[in-house]
Short mmCIF file of C-alpha atoms in Angstrom, two decimals:
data_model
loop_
_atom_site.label_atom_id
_atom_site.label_comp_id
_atom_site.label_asym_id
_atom_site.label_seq_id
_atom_site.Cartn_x
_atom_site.Cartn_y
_atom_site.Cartn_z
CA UNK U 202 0.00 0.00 0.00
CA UNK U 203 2.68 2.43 0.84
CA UNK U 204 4.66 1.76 -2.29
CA UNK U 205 1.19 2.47 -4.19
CA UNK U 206 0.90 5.51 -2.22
CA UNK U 207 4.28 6.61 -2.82
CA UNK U 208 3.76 5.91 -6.97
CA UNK U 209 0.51 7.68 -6.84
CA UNK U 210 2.38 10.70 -5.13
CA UNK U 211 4.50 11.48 -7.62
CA UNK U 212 2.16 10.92 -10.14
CA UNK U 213 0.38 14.08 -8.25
CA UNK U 214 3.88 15.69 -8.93
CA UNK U 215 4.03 15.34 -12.47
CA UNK U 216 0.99 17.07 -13.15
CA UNK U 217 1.84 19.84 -10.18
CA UNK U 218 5.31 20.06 -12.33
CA UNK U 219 3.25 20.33 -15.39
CA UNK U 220 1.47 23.10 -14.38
CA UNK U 221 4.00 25.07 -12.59
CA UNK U 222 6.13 24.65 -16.33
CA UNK U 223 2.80 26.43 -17.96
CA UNK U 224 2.64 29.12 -15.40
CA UNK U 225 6.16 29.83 -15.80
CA UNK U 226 6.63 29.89 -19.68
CA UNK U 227 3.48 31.88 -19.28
CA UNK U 228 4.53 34.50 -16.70
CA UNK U 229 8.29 34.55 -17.00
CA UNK U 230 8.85 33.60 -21.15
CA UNK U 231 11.93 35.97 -21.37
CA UNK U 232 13.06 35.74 -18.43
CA UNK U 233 17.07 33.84 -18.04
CA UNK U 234 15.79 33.05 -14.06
CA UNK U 235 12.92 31.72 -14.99
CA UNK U 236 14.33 29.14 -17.26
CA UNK U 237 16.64 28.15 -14.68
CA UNK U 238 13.99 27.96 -12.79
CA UNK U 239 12.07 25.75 -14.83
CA UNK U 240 15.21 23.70 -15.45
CA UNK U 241 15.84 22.73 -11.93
CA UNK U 242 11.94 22.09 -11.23
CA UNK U 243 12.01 19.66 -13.96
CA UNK U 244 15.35 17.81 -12.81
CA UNK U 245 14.05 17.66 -9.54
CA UNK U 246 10.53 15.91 -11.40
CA UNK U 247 12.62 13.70 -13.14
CA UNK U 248 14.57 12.18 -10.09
CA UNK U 249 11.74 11.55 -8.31
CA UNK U 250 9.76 10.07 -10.96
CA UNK U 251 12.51 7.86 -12.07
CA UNK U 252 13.57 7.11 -8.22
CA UNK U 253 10.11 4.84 -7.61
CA UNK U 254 10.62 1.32 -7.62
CA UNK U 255 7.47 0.60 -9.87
CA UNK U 256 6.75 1.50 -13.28
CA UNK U 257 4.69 4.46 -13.99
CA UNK U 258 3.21 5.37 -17.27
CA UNK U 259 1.51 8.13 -18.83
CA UNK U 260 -0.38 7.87 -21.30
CA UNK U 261 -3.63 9.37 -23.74
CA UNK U 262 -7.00 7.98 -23.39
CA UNK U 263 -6.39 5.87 -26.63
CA UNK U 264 -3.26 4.33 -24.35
CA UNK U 265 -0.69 5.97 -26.67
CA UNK U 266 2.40 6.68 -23.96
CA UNK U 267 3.78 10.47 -23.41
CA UNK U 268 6.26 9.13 -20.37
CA UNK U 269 7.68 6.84 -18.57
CA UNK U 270 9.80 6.30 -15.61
CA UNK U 271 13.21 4.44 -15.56
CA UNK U 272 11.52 1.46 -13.68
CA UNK U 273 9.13 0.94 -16.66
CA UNK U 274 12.40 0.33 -19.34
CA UNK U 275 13.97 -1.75 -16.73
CA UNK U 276 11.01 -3.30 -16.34
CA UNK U 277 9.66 -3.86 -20.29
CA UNK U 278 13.08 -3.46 -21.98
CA UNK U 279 12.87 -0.75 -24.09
CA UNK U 280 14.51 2.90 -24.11
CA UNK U 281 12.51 5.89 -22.82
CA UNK U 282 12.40 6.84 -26.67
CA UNK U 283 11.06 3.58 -27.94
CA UNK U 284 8.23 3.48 -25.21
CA UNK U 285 7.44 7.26 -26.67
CA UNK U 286 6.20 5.48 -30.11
CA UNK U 287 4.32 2.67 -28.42
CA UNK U 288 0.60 2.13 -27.59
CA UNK U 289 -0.94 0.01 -24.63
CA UNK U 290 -1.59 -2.69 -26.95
CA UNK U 291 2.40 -3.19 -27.16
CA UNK U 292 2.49 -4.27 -23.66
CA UNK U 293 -0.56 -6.61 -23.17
CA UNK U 294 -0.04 -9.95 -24.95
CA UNK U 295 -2.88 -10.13 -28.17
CA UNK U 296 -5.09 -12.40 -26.62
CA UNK U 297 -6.20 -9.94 -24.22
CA UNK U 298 -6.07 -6.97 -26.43
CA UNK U 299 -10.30 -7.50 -27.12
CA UNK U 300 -10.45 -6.52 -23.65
CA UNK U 301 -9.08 -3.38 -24.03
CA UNK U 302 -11.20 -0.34 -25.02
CA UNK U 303 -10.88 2.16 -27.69
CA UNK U 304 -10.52 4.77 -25.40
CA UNK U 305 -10.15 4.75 -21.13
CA UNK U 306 -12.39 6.98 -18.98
CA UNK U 307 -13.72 6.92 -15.69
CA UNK U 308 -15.59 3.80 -16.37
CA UNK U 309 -12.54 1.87 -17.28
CA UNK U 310 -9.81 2.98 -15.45
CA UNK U 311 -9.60 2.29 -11.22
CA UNK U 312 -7.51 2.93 -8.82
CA UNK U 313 -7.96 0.03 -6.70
CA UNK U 314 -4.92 -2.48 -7.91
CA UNK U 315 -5.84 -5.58 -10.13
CA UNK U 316 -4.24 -8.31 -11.72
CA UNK U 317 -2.88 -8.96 -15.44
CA UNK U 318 -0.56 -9.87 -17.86
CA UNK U 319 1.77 -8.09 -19.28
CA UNK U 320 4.30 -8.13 -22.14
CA UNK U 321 8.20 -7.75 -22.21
CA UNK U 322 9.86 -5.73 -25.80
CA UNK U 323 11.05 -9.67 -25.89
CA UNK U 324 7.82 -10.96 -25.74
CA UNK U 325 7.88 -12.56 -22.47
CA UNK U 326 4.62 -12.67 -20.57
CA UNK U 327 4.46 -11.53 -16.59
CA UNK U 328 2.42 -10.92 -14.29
CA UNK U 329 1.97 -7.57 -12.35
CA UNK U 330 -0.37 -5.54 -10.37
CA UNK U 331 -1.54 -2.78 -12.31
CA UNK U 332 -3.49 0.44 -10.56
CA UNK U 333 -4.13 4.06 -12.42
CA UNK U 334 -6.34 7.19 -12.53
CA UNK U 335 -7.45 10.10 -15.07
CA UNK U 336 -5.58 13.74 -14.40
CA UNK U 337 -6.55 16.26 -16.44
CA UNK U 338 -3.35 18.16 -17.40
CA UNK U 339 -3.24 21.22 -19.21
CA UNK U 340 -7.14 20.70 -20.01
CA UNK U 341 -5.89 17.31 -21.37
CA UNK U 342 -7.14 14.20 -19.81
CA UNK U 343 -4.22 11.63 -18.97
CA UNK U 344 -3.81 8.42 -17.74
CA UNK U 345 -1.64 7.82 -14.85
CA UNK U 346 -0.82 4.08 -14.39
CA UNK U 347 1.63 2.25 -11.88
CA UNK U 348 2.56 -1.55 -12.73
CA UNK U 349 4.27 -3.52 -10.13
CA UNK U 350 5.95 -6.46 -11.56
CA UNK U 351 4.50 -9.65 -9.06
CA UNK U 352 6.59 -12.44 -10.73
CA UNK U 353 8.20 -12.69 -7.60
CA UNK U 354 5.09 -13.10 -5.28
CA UNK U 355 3.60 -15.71 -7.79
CA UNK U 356 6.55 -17.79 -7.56
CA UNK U 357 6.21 -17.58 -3.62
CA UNK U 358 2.67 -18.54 -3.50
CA UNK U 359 3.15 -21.33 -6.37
CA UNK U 360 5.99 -22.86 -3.99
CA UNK U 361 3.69 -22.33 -0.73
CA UNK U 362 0.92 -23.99 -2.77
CA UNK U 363 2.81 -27.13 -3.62
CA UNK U 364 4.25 -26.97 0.02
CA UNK U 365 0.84 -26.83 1.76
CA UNK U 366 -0.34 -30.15 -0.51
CA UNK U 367 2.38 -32.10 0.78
CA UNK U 368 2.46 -31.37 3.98
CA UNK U 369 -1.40 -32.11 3.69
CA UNK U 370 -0.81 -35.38 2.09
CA UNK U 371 1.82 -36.90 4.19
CA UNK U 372 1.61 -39.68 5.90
CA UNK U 373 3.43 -38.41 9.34
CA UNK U 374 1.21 -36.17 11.79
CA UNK U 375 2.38 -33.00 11.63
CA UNK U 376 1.31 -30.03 13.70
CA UNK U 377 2.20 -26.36 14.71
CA UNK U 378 1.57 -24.86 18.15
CA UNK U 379 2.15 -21.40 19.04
CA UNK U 380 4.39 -19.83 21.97
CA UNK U 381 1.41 -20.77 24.63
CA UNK U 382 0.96 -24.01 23.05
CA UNK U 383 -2.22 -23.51 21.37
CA UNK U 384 -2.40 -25.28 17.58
CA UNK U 385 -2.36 -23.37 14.91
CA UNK U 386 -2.06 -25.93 11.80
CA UNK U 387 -2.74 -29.98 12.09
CA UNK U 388 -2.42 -32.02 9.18
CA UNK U 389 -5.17 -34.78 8.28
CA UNK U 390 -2.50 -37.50 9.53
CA UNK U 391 -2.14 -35.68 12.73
CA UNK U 392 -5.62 -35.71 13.19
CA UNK U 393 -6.99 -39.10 12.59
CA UNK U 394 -4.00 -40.77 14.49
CA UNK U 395 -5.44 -38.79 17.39
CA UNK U 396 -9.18 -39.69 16.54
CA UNK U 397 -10.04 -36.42 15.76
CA UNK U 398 -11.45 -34.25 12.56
CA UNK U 399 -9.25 -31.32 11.79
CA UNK U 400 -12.01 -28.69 12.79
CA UNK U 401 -12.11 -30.10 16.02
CA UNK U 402 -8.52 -29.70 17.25
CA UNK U 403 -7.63 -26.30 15.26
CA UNK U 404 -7.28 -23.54 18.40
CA UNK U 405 -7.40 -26.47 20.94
CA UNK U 406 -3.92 -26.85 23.73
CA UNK U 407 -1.59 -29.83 23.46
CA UNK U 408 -2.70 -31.15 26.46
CA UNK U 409 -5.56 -32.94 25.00
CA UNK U 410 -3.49 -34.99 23.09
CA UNK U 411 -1.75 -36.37 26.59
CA UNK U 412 -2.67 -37.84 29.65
CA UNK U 413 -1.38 -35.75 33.00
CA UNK U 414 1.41 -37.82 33.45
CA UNK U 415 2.49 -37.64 29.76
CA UNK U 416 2.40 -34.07 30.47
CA UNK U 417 4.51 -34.01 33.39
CA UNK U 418 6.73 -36.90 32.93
CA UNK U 419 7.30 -36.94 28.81
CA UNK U 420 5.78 -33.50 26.97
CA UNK U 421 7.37 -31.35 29.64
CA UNK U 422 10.85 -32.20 29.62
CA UNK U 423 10.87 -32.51 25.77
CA UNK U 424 9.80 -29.18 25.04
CA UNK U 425 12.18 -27.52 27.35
CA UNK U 426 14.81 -29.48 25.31
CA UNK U 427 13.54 -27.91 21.99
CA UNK U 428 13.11 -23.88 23.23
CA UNK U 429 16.72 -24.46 24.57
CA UNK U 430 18.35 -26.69 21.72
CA UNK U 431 16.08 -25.44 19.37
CA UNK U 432 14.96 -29.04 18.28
CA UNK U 433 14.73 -32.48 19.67
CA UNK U 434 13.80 -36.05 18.73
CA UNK U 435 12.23 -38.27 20.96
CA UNK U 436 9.60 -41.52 21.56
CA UNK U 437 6.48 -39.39 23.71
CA UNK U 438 3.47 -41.16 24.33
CA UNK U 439 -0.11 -39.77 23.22
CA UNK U 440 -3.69 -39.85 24.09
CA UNK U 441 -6.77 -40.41 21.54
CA UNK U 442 -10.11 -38.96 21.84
CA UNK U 443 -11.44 -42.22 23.46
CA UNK U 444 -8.86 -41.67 26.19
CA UNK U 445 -6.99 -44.67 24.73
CA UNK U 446 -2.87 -44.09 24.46
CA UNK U 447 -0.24 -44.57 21.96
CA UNK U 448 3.76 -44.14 21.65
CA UNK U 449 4.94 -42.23 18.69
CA UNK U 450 8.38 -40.46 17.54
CA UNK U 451 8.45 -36.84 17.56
CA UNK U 452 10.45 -34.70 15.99
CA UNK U 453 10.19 -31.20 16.86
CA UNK U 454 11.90 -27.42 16.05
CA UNK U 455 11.15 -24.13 17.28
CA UNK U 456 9.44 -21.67 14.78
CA UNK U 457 11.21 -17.92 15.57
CA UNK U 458 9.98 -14.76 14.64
CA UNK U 459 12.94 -12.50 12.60
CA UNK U 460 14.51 -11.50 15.44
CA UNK U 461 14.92 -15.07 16.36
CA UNK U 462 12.51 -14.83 19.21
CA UNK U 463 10.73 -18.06 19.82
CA UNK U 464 6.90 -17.81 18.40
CA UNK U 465 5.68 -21.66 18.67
CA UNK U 466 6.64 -25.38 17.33
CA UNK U 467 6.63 -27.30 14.30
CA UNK U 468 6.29 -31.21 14.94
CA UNK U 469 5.78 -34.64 13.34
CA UNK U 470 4.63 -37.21 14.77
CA UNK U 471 4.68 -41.13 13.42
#
């Protein structure tokens, strides 16, 4: 949100910068200060603009780009010069360019941040987070637009994804407990070896998976072990629902927070 912000303010600044141009050509055309003036105003613009870490466009209602920002060529991979003879439609792969309209207005054009695709100057599809907004310029309407390349974040959540299924699907229990040793996460495995649905042991304490003198005797001891070792191995014995108990082999590790405070437990149980 704050980058967005940030983007959005000096979008603000290139029309203020715009203006204050007009009012000086207009007020001060012969004047040697004034040009200086206008010079270091526009410098100033310029660092600014190019200094944001996503890509910001400008563009006509028919998409046709006036300017760009240095992110945007990094970004895409062409010079501030070629982007100044390109056109929306170069940066959206063809399949999606029947969704884009002859011309943007208020109708089209939001700036609450959605998702697309986008197209490299070497063809290569991404995708990015795109949010913009109509400023009327000169008594021109412009588009505004800020891309934020999200290749990045996909890849995260595409790994997280394929993590989350196997940790679903294994076969050992495995669970995670915050610092107060409430559970946060059980797998299916984890579950049933206890007698239990998932639902009904989500937010639940660790003691109802032990009897009171597992607790004291076993679970105790162990997890001392693991907050000062940071992990530990070893055979603990379990309670079902039906009160019933079992041994099993637990491996367990401390989760930490980045400062490497201790915020709860990962374990596996078979």
């Amino acid at each position: 949100i704050a980058l967005v912000l940030t983007s959005f303010s000096v979008i603000f600044f290139w029309g203020f910068m715009k203006g204050v141009r007009k009012d000086i050509e207009t007020n001060h055309k012969k004047s040697k200060a004034a040009e200086d003036e206008l010079r270091q105003a526009e410098l100033e613009y310029r660092k600014i603009f190019d200094g944001v870490n996503d890509a910001i466009f400008v563009e006509s209602p028919r998409g046709d780009v006036l300017d760009v920002n240095a992110r945007a060529c990094e970004m895409f991979g062409w010079s501030r010069e070629e982007f100044l003879t390109k056109n929306i439609k170069d940066m959206v792969p063809p399949e999606f360019h029947a969704l884009l309209p002859e011309e943007q207005d208020e109708n089209t054009i939001s700036d609450k941040a959605f998702e697309t695709v986008n197209m490299r100057a070497n063809g290569e599809h991404f995708p990015v987070s795109v949010t913009g907004r109509i400023q009327t310029v000169g008594g021109k309407k412009r588009l505004l637009i800020v891309v934020r390349d999200i290749s990045e974040q996909k890849r995260t959540e595409k790994k997280l994804k394929i993590l989350g299924r196997a940790v679903e699907q294994a076969q050992d229990g495995m669970a995670v407990v915050d610092i107060n040793g409430k559970l946060t996460f059980a797998n299916q495995a984890w579950a049933e070896m206890h007698g239990y649905t998932v639902n009904e042991i989500l937010n639940k304490r660790l003691y109802i998976f032990h009897t009171e003198e597992q607790l004291q005797n076993e679970v105790l001891p162990f997890n001392k072990k693991v907050l000062e070792n940071g992990s530990a191995q070893e055979e603990i014995g379990h309670k079902r629902k039906d009160g019933s108990v079992f041994p099993t082999w637990m491996s367990v590790s401390t989760l930490t927070d980045r400062d490497g405070q201790p915020m709860g437990m990962v374990a596996s149980a078979q």
